[in-house]
Short mmCIF file of C-alpha atoms in Angstrom, two decimals:
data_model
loop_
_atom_site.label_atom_id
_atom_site.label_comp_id
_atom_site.label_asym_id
_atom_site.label_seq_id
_atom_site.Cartn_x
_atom_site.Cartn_y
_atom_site.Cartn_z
CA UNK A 1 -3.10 11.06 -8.25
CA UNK A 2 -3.70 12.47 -4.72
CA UNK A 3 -7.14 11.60 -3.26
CA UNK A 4 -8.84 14.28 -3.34
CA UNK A 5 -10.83 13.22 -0.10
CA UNK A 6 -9.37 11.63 2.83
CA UNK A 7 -8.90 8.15 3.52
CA UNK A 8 -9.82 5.99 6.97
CA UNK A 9 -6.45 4.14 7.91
CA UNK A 10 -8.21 0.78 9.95
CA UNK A 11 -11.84 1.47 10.42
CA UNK A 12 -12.65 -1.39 12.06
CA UNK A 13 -9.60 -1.61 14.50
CA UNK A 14 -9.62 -0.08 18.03
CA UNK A 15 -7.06 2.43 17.83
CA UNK A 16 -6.13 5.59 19.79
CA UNK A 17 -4.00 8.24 20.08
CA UNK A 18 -1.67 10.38 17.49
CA UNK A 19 -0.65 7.66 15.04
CA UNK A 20 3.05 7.73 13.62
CA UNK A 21 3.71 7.40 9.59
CA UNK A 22 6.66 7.44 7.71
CA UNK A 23 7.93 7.00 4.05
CA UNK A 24 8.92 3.15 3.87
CA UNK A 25 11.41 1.53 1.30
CA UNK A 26 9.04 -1.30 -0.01
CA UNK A 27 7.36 -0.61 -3.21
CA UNK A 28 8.27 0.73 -6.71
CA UNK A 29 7.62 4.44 -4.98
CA UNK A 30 7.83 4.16 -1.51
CA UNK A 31 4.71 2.68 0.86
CA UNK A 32 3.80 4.58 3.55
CA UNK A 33 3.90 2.83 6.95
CA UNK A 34 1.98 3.60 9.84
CA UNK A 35 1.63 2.70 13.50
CA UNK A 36 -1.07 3.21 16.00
CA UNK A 37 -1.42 2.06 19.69
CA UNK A 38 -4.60 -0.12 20.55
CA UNK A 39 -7.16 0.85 23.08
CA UNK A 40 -6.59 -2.09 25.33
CA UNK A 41 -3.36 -4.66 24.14
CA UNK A 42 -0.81 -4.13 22.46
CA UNK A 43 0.40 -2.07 18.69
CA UNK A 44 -1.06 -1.89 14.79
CA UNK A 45 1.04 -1.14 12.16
CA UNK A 46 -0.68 -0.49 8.49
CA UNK A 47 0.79 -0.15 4.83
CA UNK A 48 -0.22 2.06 1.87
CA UNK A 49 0.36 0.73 -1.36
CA UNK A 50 2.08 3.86 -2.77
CA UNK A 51 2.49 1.86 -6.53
CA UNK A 52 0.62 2.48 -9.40
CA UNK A 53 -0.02 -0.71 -10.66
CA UNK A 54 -1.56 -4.22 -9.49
CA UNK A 55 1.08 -5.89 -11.13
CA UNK A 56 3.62 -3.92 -8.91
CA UNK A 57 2.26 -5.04 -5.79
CA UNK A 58 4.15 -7.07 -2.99
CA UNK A 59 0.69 -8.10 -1.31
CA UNK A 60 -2.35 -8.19 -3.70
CA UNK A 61 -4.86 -7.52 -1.56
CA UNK A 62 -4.13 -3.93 -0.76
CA UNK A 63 -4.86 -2.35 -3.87
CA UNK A 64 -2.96 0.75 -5.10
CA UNK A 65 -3.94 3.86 -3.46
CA UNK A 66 -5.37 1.97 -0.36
CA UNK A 67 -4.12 1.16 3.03
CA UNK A 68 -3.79 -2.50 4.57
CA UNK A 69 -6.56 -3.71 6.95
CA UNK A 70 -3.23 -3.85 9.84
CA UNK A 71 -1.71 -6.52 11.79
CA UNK A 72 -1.11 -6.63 15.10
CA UNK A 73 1.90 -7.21 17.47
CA UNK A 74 3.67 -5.80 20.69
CA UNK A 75 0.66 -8.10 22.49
CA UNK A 76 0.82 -8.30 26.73
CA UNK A 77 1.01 -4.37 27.09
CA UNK A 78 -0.89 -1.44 26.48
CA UNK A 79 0.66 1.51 25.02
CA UNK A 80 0.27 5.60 25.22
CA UNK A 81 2.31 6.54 22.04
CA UNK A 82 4.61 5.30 19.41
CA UNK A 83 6.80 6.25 16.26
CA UNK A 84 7.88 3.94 13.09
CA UNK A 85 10.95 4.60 11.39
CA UNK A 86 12.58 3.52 8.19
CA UNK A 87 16.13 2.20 8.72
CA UNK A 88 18.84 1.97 6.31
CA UNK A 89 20.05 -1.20 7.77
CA UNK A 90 18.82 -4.65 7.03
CA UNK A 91 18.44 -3.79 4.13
CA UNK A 92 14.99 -1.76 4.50
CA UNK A 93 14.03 -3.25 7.96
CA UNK A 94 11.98 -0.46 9.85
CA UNK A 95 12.53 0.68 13.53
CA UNK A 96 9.57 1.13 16.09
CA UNK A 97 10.01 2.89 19.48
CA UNK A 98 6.98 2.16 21.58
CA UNK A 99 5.89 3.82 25.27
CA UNK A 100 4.36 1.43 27.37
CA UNK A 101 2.04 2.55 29.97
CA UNK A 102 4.72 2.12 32.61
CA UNK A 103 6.82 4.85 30.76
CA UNK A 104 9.02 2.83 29.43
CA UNK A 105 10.34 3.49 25.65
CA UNK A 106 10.77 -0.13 24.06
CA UNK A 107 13.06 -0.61 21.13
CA UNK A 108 11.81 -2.89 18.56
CA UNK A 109 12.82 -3.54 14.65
CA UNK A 110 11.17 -5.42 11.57
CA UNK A 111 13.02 -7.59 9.15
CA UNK A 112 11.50 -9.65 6.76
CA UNK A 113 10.59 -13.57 7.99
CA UNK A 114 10.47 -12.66 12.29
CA UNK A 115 8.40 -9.74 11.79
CA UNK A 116 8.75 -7.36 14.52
CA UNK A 117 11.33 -8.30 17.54
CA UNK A 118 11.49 -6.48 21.11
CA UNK A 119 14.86 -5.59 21.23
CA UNK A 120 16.08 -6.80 25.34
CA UNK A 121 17.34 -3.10 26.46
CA UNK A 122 14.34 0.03 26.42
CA UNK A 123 15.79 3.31 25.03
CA UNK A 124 15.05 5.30 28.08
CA UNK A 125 12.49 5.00 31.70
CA UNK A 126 10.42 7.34 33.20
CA UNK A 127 9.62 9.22 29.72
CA UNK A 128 6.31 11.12 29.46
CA UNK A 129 6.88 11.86 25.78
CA UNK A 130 9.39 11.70 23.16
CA UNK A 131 10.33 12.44 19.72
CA UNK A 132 13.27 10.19 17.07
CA UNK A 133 14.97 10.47 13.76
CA UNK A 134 17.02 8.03 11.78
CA UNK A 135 19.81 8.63 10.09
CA UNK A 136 22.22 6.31 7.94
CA UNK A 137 21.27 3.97 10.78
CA UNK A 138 21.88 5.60 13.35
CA UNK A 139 18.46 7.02 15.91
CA UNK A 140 18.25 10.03 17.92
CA UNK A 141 15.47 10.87 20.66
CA UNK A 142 14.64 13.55 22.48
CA UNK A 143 12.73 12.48 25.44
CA UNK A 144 11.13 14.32 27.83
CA UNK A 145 10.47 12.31 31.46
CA UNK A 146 7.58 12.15 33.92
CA UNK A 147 9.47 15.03 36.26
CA UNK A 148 9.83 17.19 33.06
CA UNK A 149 13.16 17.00 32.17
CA UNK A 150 14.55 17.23 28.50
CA UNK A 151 17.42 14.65 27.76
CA UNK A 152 19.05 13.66 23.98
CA UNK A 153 20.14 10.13 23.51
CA UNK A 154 21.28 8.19 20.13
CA UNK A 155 22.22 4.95 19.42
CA UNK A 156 24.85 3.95 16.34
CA UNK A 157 24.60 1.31 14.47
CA UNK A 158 27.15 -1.19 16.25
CA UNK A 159 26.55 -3.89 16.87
CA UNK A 160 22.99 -4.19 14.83
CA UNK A 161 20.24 -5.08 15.46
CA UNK A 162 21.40 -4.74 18.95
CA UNK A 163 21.18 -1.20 20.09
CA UNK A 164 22.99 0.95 23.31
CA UNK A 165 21.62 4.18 24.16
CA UNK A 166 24.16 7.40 24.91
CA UNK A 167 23.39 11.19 26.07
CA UNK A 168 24.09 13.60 23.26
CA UNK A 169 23.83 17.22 23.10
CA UNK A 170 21.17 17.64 20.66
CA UNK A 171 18.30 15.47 19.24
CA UNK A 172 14.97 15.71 17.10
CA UNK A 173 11.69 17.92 18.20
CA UNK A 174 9.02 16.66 20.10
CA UNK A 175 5.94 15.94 18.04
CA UNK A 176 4.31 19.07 16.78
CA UNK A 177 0.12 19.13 16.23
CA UNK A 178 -0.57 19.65 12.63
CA UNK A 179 -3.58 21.09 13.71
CA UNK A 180 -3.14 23.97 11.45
CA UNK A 181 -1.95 21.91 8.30
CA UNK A 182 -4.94 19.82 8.59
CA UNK A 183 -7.43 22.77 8.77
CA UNK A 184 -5.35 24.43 5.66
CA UNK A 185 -6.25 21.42 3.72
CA UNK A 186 -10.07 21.70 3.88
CA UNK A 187 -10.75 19.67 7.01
CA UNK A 188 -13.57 21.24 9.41
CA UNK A 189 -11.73 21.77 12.73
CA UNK A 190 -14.61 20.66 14.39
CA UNK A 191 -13.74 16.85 12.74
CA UNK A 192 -10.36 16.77 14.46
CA UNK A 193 -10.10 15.02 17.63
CA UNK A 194 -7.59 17.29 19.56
CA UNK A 195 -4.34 16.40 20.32
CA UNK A 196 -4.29 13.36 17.25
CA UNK A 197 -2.95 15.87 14.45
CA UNK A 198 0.94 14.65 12.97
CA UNK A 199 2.45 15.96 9.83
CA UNK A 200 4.92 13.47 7.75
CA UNK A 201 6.89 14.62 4.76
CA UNK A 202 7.03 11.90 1.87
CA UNK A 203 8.71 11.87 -1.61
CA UNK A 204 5.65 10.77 -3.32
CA UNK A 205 4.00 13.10 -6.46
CA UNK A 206 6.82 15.21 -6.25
CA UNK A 207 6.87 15.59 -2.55
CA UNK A 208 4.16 15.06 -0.15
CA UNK A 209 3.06 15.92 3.22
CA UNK A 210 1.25 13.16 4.57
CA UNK A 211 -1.36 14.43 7.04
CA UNK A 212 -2.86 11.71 9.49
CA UNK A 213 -5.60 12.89 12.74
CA UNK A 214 -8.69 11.28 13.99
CA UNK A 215 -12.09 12.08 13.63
CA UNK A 216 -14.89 12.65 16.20
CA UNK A 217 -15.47 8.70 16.13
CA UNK A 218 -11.83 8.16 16.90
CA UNK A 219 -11.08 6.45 13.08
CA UNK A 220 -7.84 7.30 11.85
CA UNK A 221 -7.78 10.01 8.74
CA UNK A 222 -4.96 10.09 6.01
CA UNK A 223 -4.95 13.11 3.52
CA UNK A 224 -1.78 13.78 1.40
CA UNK A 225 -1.11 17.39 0.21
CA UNK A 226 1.47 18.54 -2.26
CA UNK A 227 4.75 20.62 -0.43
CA UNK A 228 4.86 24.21 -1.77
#
């Protein structure tokens, strides 16, 4: 069942900014995986066991219907914004893009044993904000730079899990404030720290749009709502 109320994603880690969730592969119904930048040093990433049972689960401490208490990586820089992808390659590794405070959009991956690997080449330089998709392994951004300036890039899947970044014509949106959505599901606007509101659509229940923000304390919120 959906909770009814929503959940804190990492109460006791020092997070900021919008946070980034998407539909992962691990699971018998697809965990939800999440990324937030620290205040000071470096990334979080968080898992919600999606699964129904305890005998289903991959980590036994993260009970179904609860999120992970996160681990941390990316450490040596601090970070304005990031997004977390599922890939099809690895099988089921996950893609992270991650904006440094020098405006520069890393490229990092997860497989299972390394963890999470900085990939040598950034995506782009000078970007003040961006947006990405995946698709049958091949990512699209849409990056907008420090000066203003829209550009499209993408990067196929030669060569993986090296990655080479090209112009394109077209590309995703840049991230939209769910504002709105959250409000719609019973959430006092006056709770929402402005700005932090993102909108994820899952598969879960019958499809699901997973609603994250953060409150007036800066905690991250999670409410799922069914798609009508």
């Amino acid at each position: 069942m959906l909770a009814r109320e929503p959940l804190s994603v990492g109460p006791k880690r020092l997070t900021t900014g919008a946070v980034s969730l998407v539909q992962g592969a691990y699971g018998d119904r697809g965990n939800l995986e999440l990324v937030a930048c620290d205040t000071a040093d470096g990334l979080w990433v968080f898992w919600f066991n999606a699964d129904l049972e305890a005998a289903s689960l991959q980590s036994p401490e993260v009970p179904p219907g609860s999120w992970s208490s996160g681990l941390p990586f990316a450490a040596g820089r601090r970070y304005l914004d990031a997004a977390i992808l599922q890939s099809a390659l690895g099988p089921d590794h996950l893609e992270v893009l991650a904006l440094d405070e020098d405006h520069v959009l890393e490229s990092w991956f997860w497989s299972p044993g390394p963890g999470f690997q900085k990939r040598d080449l950034p995506a782009a330089v000078e970007v003040s904000r961006f947006g990405a998709s995946h698709q049958a392994g091949t990512l699209r951004l849409t990056v907008e730079d420090t000066a203003g300036a829209i550009m499209h890039l993408f990067s196929p899947p030669d060569g993986y899990p090296l990655r080479a970044w090209m112009p394109t014509g077209d590309g995703p949106g840049l991230p939209d404030d769910a504002t709105s959505a959250v409000v719609a599901a019973g959430v006092d606007p006056d709770a929402i720290e402005p700005g932090t509101a993102r909108a994820a659509a899952s598969l879960r229940h019958g499809g699901t749009t997973e609603l994250t923000w953060r409150d007036r304390e800066g905690a991250i919120r999670h409410l799922a709502v069914p798609r009508t």
